[in-house]
Short mmCIF file of C-alpha atoms in Angstrom, two decimals:
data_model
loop_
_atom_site.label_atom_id
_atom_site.label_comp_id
_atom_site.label_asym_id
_atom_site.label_seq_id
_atom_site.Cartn_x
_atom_site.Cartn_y
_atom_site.Cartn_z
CA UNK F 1 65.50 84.42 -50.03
CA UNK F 2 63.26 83.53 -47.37
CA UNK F 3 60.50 83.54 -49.91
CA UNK F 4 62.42 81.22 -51.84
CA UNK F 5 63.25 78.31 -49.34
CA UNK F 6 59.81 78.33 -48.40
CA UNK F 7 58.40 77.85 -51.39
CA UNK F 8 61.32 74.89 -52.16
CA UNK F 9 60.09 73.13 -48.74
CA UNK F 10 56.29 73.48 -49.69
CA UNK F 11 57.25 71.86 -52.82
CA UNK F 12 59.16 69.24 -51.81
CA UNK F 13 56.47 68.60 -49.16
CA UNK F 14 54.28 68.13 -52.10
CA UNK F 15 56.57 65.73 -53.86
CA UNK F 16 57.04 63.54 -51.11
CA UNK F 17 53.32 63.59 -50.39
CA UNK F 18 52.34 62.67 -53.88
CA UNK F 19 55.15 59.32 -54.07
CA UNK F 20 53.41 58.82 -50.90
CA UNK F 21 50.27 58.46 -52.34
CA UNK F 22 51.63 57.14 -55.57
CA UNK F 23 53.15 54.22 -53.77
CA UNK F 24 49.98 53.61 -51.41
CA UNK F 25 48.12 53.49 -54.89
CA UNK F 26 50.35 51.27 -56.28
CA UNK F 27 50.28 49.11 -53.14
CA UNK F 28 46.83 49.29 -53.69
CA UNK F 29 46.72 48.40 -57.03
CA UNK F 30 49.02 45.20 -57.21
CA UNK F 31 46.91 44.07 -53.80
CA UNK F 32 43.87 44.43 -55.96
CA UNK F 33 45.49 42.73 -59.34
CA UNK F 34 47.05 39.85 -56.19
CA UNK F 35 43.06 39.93 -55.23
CA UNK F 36 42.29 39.13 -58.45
CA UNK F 37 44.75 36.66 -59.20
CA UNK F 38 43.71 34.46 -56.75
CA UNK F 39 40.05 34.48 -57.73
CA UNK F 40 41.07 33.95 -61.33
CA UNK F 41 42.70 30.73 -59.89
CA UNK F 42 40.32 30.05 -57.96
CA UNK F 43 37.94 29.38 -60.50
CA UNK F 44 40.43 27.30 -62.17
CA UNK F 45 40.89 25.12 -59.54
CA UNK F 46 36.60 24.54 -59.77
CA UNK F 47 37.05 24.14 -63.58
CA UNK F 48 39.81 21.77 -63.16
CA UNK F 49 37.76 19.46 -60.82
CA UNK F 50 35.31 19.88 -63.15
CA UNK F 51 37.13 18.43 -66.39
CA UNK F 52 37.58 15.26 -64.42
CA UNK F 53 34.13 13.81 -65.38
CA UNK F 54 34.10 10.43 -65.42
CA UNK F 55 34.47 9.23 -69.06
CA UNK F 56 32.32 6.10 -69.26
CA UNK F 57 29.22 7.76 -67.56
CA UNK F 58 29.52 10.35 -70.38
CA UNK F 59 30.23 8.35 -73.34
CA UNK F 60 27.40 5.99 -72.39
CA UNK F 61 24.53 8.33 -70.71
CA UNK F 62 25.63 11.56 -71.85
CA UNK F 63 25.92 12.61 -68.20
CA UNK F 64 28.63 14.71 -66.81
CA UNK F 65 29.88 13.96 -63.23
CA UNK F 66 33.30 13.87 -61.52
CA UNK F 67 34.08 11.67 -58.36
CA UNK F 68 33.57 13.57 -55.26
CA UNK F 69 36.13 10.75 -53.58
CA UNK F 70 38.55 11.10 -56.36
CA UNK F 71 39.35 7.68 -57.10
CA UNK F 72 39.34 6.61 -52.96
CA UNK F 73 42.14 9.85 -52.59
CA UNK F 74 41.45 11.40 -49.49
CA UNK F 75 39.91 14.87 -50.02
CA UNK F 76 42.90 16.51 -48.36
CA UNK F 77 45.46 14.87 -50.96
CA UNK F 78 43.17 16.52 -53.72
CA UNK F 79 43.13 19.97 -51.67
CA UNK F 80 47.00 19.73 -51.48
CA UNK F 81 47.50 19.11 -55.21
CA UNK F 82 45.68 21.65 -56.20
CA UNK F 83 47.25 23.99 -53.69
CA UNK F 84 50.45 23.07 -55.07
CA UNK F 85 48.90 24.08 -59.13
CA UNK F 86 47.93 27.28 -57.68
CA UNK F 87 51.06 28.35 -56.19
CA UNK F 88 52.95 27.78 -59.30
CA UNK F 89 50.39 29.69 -61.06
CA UNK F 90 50.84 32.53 -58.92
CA UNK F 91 54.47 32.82 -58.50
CA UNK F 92 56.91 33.75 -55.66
CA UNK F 93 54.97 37.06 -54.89
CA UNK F 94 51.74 35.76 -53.72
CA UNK F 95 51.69 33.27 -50.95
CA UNK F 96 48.98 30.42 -51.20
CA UNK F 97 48.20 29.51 -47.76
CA UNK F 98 44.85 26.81 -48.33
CA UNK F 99 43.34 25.62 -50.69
CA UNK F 100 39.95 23.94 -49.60
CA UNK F 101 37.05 22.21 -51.17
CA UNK F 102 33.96 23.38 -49.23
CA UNK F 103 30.83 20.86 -50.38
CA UNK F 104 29.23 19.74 -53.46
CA UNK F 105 26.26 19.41 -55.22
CA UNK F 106 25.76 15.67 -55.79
CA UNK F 107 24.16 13.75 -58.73
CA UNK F 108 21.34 12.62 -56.39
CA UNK F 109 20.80 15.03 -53.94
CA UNK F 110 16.94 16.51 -53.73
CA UNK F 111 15.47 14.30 -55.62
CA UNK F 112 18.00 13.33 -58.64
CA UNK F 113 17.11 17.06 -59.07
CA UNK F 114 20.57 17.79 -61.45
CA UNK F 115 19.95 14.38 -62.78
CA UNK F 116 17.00 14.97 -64.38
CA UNK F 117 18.18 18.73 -65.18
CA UNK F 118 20.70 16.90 -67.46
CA UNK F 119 18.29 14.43 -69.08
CA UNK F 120 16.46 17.58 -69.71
CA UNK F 121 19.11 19.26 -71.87
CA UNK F 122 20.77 16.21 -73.48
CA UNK F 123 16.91 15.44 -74.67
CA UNK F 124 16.21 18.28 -75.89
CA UNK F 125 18.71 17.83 -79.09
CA UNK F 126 18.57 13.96 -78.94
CA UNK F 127 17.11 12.50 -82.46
CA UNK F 128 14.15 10.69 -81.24
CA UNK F 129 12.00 8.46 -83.30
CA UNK F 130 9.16 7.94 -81.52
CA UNK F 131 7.09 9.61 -78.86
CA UNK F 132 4.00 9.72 -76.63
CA UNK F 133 2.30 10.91 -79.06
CA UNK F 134 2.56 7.66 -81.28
CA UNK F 135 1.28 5.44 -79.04
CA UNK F 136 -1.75 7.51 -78.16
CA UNK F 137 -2.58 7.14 -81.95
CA UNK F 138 -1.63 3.80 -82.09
CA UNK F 139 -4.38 3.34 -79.86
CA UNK F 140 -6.55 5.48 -80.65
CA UNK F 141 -6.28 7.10 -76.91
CA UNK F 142 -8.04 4.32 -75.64
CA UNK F 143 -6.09 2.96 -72.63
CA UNK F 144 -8.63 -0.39 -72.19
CA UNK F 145 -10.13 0.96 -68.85
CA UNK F 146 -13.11 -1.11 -68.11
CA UNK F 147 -16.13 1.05 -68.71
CA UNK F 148 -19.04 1.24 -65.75
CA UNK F 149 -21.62 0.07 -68.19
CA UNK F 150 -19.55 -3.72 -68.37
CA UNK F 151 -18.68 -3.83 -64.66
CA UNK F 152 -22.50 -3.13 -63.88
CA UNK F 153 -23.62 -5.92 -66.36
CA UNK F 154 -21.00 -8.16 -64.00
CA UNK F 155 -22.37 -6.68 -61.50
CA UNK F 156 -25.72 -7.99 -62.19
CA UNK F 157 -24.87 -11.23 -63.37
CA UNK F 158 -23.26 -11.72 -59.82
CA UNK F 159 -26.42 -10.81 -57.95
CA UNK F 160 -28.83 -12.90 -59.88
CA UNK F 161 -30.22 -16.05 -58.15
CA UNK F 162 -27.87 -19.32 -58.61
CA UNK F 163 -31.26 -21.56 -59.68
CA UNK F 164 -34.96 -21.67 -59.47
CA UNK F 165 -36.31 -25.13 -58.01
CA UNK F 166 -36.93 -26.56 -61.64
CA UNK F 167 -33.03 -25.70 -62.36
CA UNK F 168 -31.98 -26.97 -58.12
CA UNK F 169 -34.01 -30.68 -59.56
CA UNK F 170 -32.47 -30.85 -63.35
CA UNK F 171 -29.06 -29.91 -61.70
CA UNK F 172 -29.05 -32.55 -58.92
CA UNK F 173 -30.11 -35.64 -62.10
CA UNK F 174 -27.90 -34.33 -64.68
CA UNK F 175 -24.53 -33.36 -62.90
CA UNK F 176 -22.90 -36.70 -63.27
CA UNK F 177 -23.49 -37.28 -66.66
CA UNK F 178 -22.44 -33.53 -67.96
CA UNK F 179 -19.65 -33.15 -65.54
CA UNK F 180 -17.63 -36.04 -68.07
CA UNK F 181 -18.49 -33.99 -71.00
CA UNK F 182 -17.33 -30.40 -69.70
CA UNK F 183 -14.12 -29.06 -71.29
CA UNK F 184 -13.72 -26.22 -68.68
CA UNK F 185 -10.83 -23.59 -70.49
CA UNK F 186 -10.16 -22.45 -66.95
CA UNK F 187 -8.03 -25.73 -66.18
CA UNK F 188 -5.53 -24.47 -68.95
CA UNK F 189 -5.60 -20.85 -67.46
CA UNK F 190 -4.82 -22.75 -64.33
CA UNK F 191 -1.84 -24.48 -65.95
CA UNK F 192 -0.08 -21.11 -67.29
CA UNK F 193 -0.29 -19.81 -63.65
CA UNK F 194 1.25 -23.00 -62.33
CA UNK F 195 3.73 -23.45 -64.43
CA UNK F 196 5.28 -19.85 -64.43
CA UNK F 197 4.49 -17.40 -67.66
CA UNK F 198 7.87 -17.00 -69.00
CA UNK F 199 7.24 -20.64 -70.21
CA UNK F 200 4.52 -19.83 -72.01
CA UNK F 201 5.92 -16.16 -74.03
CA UNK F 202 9.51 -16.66 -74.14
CA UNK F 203 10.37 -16.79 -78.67
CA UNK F 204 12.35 -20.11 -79.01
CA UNK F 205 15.39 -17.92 -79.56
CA UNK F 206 15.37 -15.66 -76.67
CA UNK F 207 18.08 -16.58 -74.10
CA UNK F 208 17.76 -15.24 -70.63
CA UNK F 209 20.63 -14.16 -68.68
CA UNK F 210 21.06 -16.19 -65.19
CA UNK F 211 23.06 -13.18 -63.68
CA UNK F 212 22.00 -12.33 -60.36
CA UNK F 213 23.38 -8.69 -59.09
CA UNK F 214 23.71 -7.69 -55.31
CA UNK F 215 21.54 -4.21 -55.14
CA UNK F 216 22.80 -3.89 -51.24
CA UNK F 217 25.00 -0.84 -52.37
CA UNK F 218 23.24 0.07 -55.16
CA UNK F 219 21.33 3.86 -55.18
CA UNK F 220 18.01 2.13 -54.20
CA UNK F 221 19.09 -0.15 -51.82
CA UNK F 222 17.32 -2.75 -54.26
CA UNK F 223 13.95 -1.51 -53.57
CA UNK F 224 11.62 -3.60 -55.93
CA UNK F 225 8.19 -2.38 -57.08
CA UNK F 226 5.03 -4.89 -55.64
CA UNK F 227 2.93 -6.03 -58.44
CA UNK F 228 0.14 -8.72 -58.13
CA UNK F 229 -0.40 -10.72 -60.89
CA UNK F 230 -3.35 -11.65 -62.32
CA UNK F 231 -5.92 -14.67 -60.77
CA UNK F 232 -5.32 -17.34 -63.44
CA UNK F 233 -8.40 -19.48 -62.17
CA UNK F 234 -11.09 -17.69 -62.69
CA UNK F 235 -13.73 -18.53 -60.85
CA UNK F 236 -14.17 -15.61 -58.69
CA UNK F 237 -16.01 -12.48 -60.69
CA UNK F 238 -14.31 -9.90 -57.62
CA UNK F 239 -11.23 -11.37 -58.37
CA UNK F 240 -11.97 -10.08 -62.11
CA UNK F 241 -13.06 -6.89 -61.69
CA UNK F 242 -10.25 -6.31 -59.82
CA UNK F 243 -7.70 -7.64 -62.52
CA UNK F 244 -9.59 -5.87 -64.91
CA UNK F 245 -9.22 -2.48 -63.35
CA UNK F 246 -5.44 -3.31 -62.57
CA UNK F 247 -3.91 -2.22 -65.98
CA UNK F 248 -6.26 0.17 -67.37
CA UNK F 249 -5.98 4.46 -67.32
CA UNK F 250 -2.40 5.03 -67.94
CA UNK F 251 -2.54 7.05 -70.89
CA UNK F 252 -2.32 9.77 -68.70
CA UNK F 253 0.30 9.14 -66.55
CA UNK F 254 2.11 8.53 -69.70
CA UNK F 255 1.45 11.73 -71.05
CA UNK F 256 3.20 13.18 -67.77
CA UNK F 257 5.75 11.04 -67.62
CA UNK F 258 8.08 13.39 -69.49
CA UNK F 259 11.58 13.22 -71.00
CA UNK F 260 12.77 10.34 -68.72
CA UNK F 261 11.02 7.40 -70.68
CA UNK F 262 11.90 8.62 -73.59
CA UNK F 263 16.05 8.80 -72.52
CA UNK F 264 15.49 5.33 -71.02
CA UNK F 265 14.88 4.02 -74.16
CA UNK F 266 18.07 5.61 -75.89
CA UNK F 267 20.15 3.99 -73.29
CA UNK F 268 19.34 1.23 -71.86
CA UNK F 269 18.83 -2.24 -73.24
CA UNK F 270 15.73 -4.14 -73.25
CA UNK F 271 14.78 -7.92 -74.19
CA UNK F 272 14.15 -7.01 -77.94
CA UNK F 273 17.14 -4.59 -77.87
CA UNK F 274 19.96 -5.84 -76.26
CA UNK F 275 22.43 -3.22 -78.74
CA UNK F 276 22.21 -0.31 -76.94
CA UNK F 277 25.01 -0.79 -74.57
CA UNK F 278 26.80 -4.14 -75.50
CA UNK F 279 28.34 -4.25 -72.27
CA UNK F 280 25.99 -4.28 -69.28
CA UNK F 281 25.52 -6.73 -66.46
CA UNK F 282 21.49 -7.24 -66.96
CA UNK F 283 20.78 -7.73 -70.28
CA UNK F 284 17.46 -6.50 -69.67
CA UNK F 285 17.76 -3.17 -68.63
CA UNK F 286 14.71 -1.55 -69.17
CA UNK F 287 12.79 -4.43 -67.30
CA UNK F 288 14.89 -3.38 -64.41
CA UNK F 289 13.85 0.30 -64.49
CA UNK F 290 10.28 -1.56 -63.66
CA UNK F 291 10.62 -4.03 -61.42
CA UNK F 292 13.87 -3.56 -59.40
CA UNK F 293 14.83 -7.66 -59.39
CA UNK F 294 18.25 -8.81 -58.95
CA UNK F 295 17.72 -10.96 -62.27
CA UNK F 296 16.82 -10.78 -65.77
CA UNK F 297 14.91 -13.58 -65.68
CA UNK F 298 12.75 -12.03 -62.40
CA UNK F 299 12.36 -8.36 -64.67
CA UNK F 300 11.39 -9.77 -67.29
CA UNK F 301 8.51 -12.40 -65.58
CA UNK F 302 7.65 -9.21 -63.76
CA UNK F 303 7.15 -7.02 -66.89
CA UNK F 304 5.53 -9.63 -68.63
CA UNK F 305 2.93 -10.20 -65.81
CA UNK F 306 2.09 -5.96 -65.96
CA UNK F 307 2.09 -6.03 -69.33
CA UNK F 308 -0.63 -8.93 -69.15
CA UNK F 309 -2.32 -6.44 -67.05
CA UNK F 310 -2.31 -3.73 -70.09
CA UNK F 311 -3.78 -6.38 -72.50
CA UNK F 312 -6.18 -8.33 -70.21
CA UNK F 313 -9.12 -5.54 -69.87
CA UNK F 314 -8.30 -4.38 -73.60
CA UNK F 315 -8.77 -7.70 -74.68
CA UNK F 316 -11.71 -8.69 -72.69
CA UNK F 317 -13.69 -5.32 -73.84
CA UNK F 318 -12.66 -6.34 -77.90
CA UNK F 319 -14.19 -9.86 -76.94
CA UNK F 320 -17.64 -8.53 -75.20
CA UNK F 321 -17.67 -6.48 -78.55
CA UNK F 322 -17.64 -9.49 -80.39
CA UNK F 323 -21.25 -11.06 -80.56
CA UNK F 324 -19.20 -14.56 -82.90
CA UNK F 325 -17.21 -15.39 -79.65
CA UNK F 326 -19.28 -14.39 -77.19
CA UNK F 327 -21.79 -17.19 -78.81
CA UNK F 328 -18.90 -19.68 -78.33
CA UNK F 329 -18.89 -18.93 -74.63
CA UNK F 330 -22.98 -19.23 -74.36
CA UNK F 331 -22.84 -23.15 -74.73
CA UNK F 332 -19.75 -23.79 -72.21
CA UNK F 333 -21.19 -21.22 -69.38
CA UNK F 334 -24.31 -23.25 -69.51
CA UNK F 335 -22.63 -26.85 -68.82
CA UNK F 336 -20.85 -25.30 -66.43
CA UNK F 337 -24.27 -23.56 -64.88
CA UNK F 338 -25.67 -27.51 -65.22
CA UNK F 339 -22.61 -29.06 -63.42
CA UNK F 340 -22.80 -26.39 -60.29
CA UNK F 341 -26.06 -24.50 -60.19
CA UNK F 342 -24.16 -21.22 -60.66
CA UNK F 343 -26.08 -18.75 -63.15
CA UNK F 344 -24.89 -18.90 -66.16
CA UNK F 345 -23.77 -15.10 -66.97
CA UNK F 346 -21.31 -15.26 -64.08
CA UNK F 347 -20.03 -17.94 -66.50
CA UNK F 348 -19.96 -16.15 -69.23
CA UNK F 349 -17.78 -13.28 -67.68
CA UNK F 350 -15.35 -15.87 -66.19
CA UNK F 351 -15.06 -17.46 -69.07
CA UNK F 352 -14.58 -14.20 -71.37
CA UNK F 353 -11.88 -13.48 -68.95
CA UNK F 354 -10.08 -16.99 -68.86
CA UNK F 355 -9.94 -16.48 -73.49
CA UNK F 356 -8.73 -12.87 -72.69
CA UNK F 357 -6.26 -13.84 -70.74
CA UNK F 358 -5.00 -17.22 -72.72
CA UNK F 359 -5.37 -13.63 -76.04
CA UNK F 360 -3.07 -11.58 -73.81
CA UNK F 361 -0.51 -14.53 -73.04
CA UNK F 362 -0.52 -14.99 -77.01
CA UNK F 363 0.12 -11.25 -77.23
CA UNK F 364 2.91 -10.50 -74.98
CA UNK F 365 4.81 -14.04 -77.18
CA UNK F 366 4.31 -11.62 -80.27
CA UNK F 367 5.73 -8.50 -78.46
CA UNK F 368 8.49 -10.55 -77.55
CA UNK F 369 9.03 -11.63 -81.11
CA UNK F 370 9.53 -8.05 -82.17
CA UNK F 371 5.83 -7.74 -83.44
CA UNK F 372 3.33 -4.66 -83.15
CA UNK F 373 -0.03 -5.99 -81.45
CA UNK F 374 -3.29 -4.11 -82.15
CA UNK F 375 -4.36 -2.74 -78.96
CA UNK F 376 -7.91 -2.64 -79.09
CA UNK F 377 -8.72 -6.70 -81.32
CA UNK F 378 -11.29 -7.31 -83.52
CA UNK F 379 -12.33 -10.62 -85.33
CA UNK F 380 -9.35 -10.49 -87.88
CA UNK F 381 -6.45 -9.63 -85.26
CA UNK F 382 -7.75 -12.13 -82.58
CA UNK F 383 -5.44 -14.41 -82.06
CA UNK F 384 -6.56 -17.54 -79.93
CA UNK F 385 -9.28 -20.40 -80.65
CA UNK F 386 -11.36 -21.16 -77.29
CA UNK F 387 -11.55 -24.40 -78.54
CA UNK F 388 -8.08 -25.26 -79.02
CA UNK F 389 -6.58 -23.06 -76.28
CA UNK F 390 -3.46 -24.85 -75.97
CA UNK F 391 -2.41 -24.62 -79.62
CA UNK F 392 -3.36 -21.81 -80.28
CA UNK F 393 -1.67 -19.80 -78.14
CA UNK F 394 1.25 -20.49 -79.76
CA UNK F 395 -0.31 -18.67 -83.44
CA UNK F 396 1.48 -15.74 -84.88
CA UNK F 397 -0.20 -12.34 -85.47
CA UNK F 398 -0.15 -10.50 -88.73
CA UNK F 399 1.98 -8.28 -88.12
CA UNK F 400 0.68 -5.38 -90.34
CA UNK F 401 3.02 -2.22 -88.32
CA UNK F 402 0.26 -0.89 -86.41
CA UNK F 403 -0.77 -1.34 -82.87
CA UNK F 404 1.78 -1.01 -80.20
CA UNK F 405 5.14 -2.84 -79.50
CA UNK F 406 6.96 -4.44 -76.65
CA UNK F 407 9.15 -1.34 -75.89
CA UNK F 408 6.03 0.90 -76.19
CA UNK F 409 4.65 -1.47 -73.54
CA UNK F 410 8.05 -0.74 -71.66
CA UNK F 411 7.29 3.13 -72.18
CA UNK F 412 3.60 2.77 -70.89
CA UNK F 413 5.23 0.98 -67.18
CA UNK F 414 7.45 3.45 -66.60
CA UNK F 415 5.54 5.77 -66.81
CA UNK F 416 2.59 3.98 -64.37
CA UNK F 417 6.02 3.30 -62.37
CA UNK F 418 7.86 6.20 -62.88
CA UNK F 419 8.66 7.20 -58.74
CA UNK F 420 12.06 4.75 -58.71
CA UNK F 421 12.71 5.14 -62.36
CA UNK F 422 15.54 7.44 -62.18
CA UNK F 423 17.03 6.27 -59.00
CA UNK F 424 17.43 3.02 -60.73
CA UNK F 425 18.94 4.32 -64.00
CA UNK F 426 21.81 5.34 -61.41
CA UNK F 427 22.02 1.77 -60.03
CA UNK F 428 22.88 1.07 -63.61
CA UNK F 429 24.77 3.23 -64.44
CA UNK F 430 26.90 2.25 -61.51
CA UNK F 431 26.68 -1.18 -61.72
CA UNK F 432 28.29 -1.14 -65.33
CA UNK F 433 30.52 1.64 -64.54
CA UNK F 434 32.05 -0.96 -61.68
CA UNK F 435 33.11 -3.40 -64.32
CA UNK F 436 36.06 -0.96 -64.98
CA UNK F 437 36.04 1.21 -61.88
CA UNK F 438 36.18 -0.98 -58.96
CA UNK F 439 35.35 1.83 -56.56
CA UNK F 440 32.71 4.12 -58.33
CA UNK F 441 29.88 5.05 -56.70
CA UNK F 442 27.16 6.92 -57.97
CA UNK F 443 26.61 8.39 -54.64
CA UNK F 444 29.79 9.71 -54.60
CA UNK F 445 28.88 11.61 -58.28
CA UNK F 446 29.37 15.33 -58.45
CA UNK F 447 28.25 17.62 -60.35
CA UNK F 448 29.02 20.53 -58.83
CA UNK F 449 31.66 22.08 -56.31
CA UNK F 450 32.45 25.25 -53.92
CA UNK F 451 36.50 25.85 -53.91
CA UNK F 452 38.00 28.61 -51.55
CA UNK F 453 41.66 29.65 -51.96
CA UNK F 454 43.27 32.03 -49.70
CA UNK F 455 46.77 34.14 -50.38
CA UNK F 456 49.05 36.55 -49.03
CA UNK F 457 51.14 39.55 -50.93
CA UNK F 458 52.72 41.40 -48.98
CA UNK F 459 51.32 41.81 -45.87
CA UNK F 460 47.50 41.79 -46.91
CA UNK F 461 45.66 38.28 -46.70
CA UNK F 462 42.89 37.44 -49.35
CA UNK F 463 40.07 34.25 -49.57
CA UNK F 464 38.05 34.35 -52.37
CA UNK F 465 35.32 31.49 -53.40
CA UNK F 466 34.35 29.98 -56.23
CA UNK F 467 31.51 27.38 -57.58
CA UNK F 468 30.25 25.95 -60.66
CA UNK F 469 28.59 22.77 -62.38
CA UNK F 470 28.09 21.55 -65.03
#
C-alpha cells in the first residue's frame, strides 16, 4: 500500500509538472504568435504609408513618393490613425500602446540619391528613340573644339606688325576716301546683340509664354546657371578665342551624362514640344532644366545664347575650311586694314567670326523651326550670304534629316550643365503638382519610412520596427 500511494503522488507530481510546463509553453507560444502579430502589422502600417504616393507625380514622372506632412496633418494625427487600424487588426487580446513614425528617407536627401535610383529603373524599360549615341554619329564625334593649329594661326596674325611706313603713309591719304566705301558686317553683328537674339530666331509662329514663377520655395532656391554670351562686335581677336573655346568639347560630358537627359526629354516640354505634359506652368521646360530663369522667355534667350556657343566654333572651323568664302573676306579685311592700319589677317579672323556668328543665328531659327542642322557646314549647307547679311539670315536650310536638332542641342546642355539638372526637375515637378495640391512640397516627398509599434498580451510588452521604400 505504501508502495502504491507513493507511486500515485510521484505521478501526479509529474502531471502537474508537465500542465505546468504545457501552459508556460503555451504562454510562450501565443506571446511569440502576439510577437509576431504585431510585426506583421507593423509592416502594414509601412506598406500602408507607402500606398499613399502621390498620384500626379506618378502618372506624370513615373516617380513614387508619399507626403511626409500628409496633406499639412500633423504627424501625430497620422501616428494615431494608424494606431487605431492596428488595434482593430489585432483584437481585444493584444494591447497597442504606440504607434510611431521614426524618420524617413526623403526624395532629395544625399544628393537626389533615391531620385535618380528611380530614374534609373523607370529608364531602364522606357521605349526610347534616340540616344547619345545618335548624336555622336550625327556628328561624326566631332564636338567643333577649336583645334591649336587655328588658334596659333590667330595667334600669329595678332602679333604681326599693324603697318610698315609705306602702309603708316598710304593709310594716313586714303582713309577718308575708303572709310565711305566700307560695308563693315560687324555693324549688323552689333545690331543682333543690341537688339536682343530672340528677335532675330524666334519662327513667326512661336508664341512665348509671359509667365513669371516665384522659385523662392522652390528645391533650388531659384539658383540660375551664369552663362556669358558671346561678344557680338568683334573687334577684339581675345575676345574670340575665348568665344570660340566657350562651346566646344562636350561630347564627352555628354557621353557621361547618363540616364537623366534622356528621362528629361520623356517628360518635360520643350519649345518644339510643348505635348509632353499639356499642363505645366513654363511652357518651356527643358530650357528651365538649363538656365534656372523665372520665365520662358529668359530660358529660352538663355538656351539660345549656349546653343550659339555650340554652333559658333563649328561654324567658324567649316568656314576656314572653305577657301570660296574665305576669298570673300580677303577684299573686306583689307579696306578695313586701309581705314585703321590694323593688319589685315586680324581682319580676316574677326570677320570669319562676325559670318559665323550671323551662320549660327540662322541656325538656331532652323532648330527652332523643327529642322535638323548639319553640324559640321560645307558649301551646300551654308546658310548665310556675307554680302547680304541681313536677308539672309532669314534663309531656310534643306532640311535633308541629318545633322542634329534643337532638342539634341537641349540634350548636349544638360549634359555640359548637368550639376542642378535634377534638383530642378523637382522644382517642376512641384511647381505643376501645386496647381492641384496647394500645399505639396517636394521637400516634404518620401520615399521611404521607419514605423515602430509596440503591444501588450498579457503581461509581456513587445516593440518591433519596420522600414521599407519604394
Amino acid at each position: 500500500m505504501n508502495n502504491k500511494g507513493q507511486i500515485t503522488v510521484f505521478i501526479s507530481l509529474i502531471i502537474s509538472v508537465l500542465l505546468i510546463l504545457g501552459i508556460a509553453s503555451h504562454k510562450a507560444i501565443n506571446v511569440n504568435l502576439a510577437k509576431e502579430k504585431l510585426a506583421a502589422n507593423c509592416q502594414v502600417a509601412v506598406s500602408e504609408l507607402l500606398s499613399e504616393y502621390n498620384n500626379y507625380i506618378f502618372e506624370h514622372y513615373h516617380i513614387l513618393l508619399f507626403d511626409s506632412s500628409f496633406g499639412g496633418k500633423n504627424q501625430a494625427i497620422r501616428e494615431e490613425e494608424l494606431k487605431s487600424r492596428m488595434a482593430k487588426n489585432l483584437g481585444d487580446n493584444i494591447h497597442v500602446e504606440d504607434l510611431r513614425i521614426l524618420e524617413y528617407t526623403t526624395l532629395m536627401e544625399d544628393d537626389c540619391k533615391a531620385f535618380k535610383d528611380q530614374i534609373e529603373e523607370y529608364m531602364s524599360y522606357a521605349a526610347v528613340e534616340y540616344g547619345v549615341e545618335e548624336i555622336l554619329n550625327q556628328t561624326d564625334n566631332n564636338d567643333g573644339t577649336v583645334g591649336d593649329d587655328i588658334l596659333n594661326d590667330m595667334d600669329n596674325a595678332q602679333n604681326q606688325e599693324s603697318v610698315d611706313s609705306n602702309q603708316e603713309e598710304n593709310t594716313e591719304e586714303d582713309t577718308e576716301e575708303d572709310d565711305a566705301s566700307i560695308e563693315d558686317p560687324r555693324e549688323f553683328t552689333s545690331t543682333i546683340s543690341e537688339m536682343g537674339i530672340l528677335a532675330f530666331v524666334l519662327p513667326e509662329d512661336m508664341d512665348v509664354s509671359s509667365v513669371h514663377i516665384d522659385l523662392s520655395h522652390v528645391p533650388s532656391a531659384g539658383k540660375e546657371s551664369n552663362f556669358v554670351e558671346i561678344d557680338g562686335t568683334f573687334d577684339d581677336m581675345d575676345a574670340l578665342e575665348e568665344d570660340l573655346l566657350e562651346g566646344g568639347n562636350w561630347s564627352e560630358k555628354l557621353i557621361d551624362g547618363g540616364t537623366g537627359i534622356l528621362y528629361s526629354r520623356l517628360v518635360f516640354n520643350c519649345a518644339t514640344d510643348t505635348e509632353v505634359n499639356k499642363d505645366t506652368v513654363l511652357e518651356f521646360e527643358r530650357e528651365y532644366l538649363i538656365a534656372g530663369k523665372s520665365s520662358d522667355y529668359d530660358n529660352l534667350e538663355n538656351v539660345v545664347h549656349r546653343i550659339m556657343a555650340i554652333r559658333f566654333p563649328a561654324n567658324f572651323i567649316s568656314l576656314l575650311g572653305d577657301s570660296e568664302k574665305m576669298a570673300l573676306i580677303d577684299p573686306v579685311a583689307e579696306a578695313l586694314f586701309v581705314a585703321t592700319g590694323v593688319p589685315a589677317p586680324v581682319y580676316k579672323y574677326l570677320i570669319a567670326g562676325c559670318w559665323s556668328y550671323v551662320e549660327s543665328v540662322a541656325d538656331v531659327r532652323n532648330l527652332l523651326k523643327g529642322k535638323r542642322v548639319p553640324f559640321m557646314k560645307n558649301s551646300d549647307s551654308w546658310i548665310t550670304d556675307l554680302s547680304a547679311l541681313e536677308t539672309s539670315i532669314y534663309n531656310d536650310t534643306e532640311d535633308t534629316g541629318k545633322g542634329l536638332s534643337y532638342e539634341d542641342y537641349l540634350m548636349i546642355l544638360l549634359a555640359v550643365n548637368s550639376d542642378d539638372m535634377y534638383v530642378r526637375m523637382l522644382d517642376l515637378m512641384q511647381i505643376n503638382a501645386r496647381q492641384e495640391q496647394d500645399d505639396f512640397m517636394i521637400s516634404n516627398g518620401a520615399v521611404g519610412v521607419t514605423v515602430t509599434l509596440t503591444g501588450r498580451y498579457l503581461d509581456v510588452t513587445h516593440s518591433v520596427t519596420s522600414e521599407g521604400c519604394y
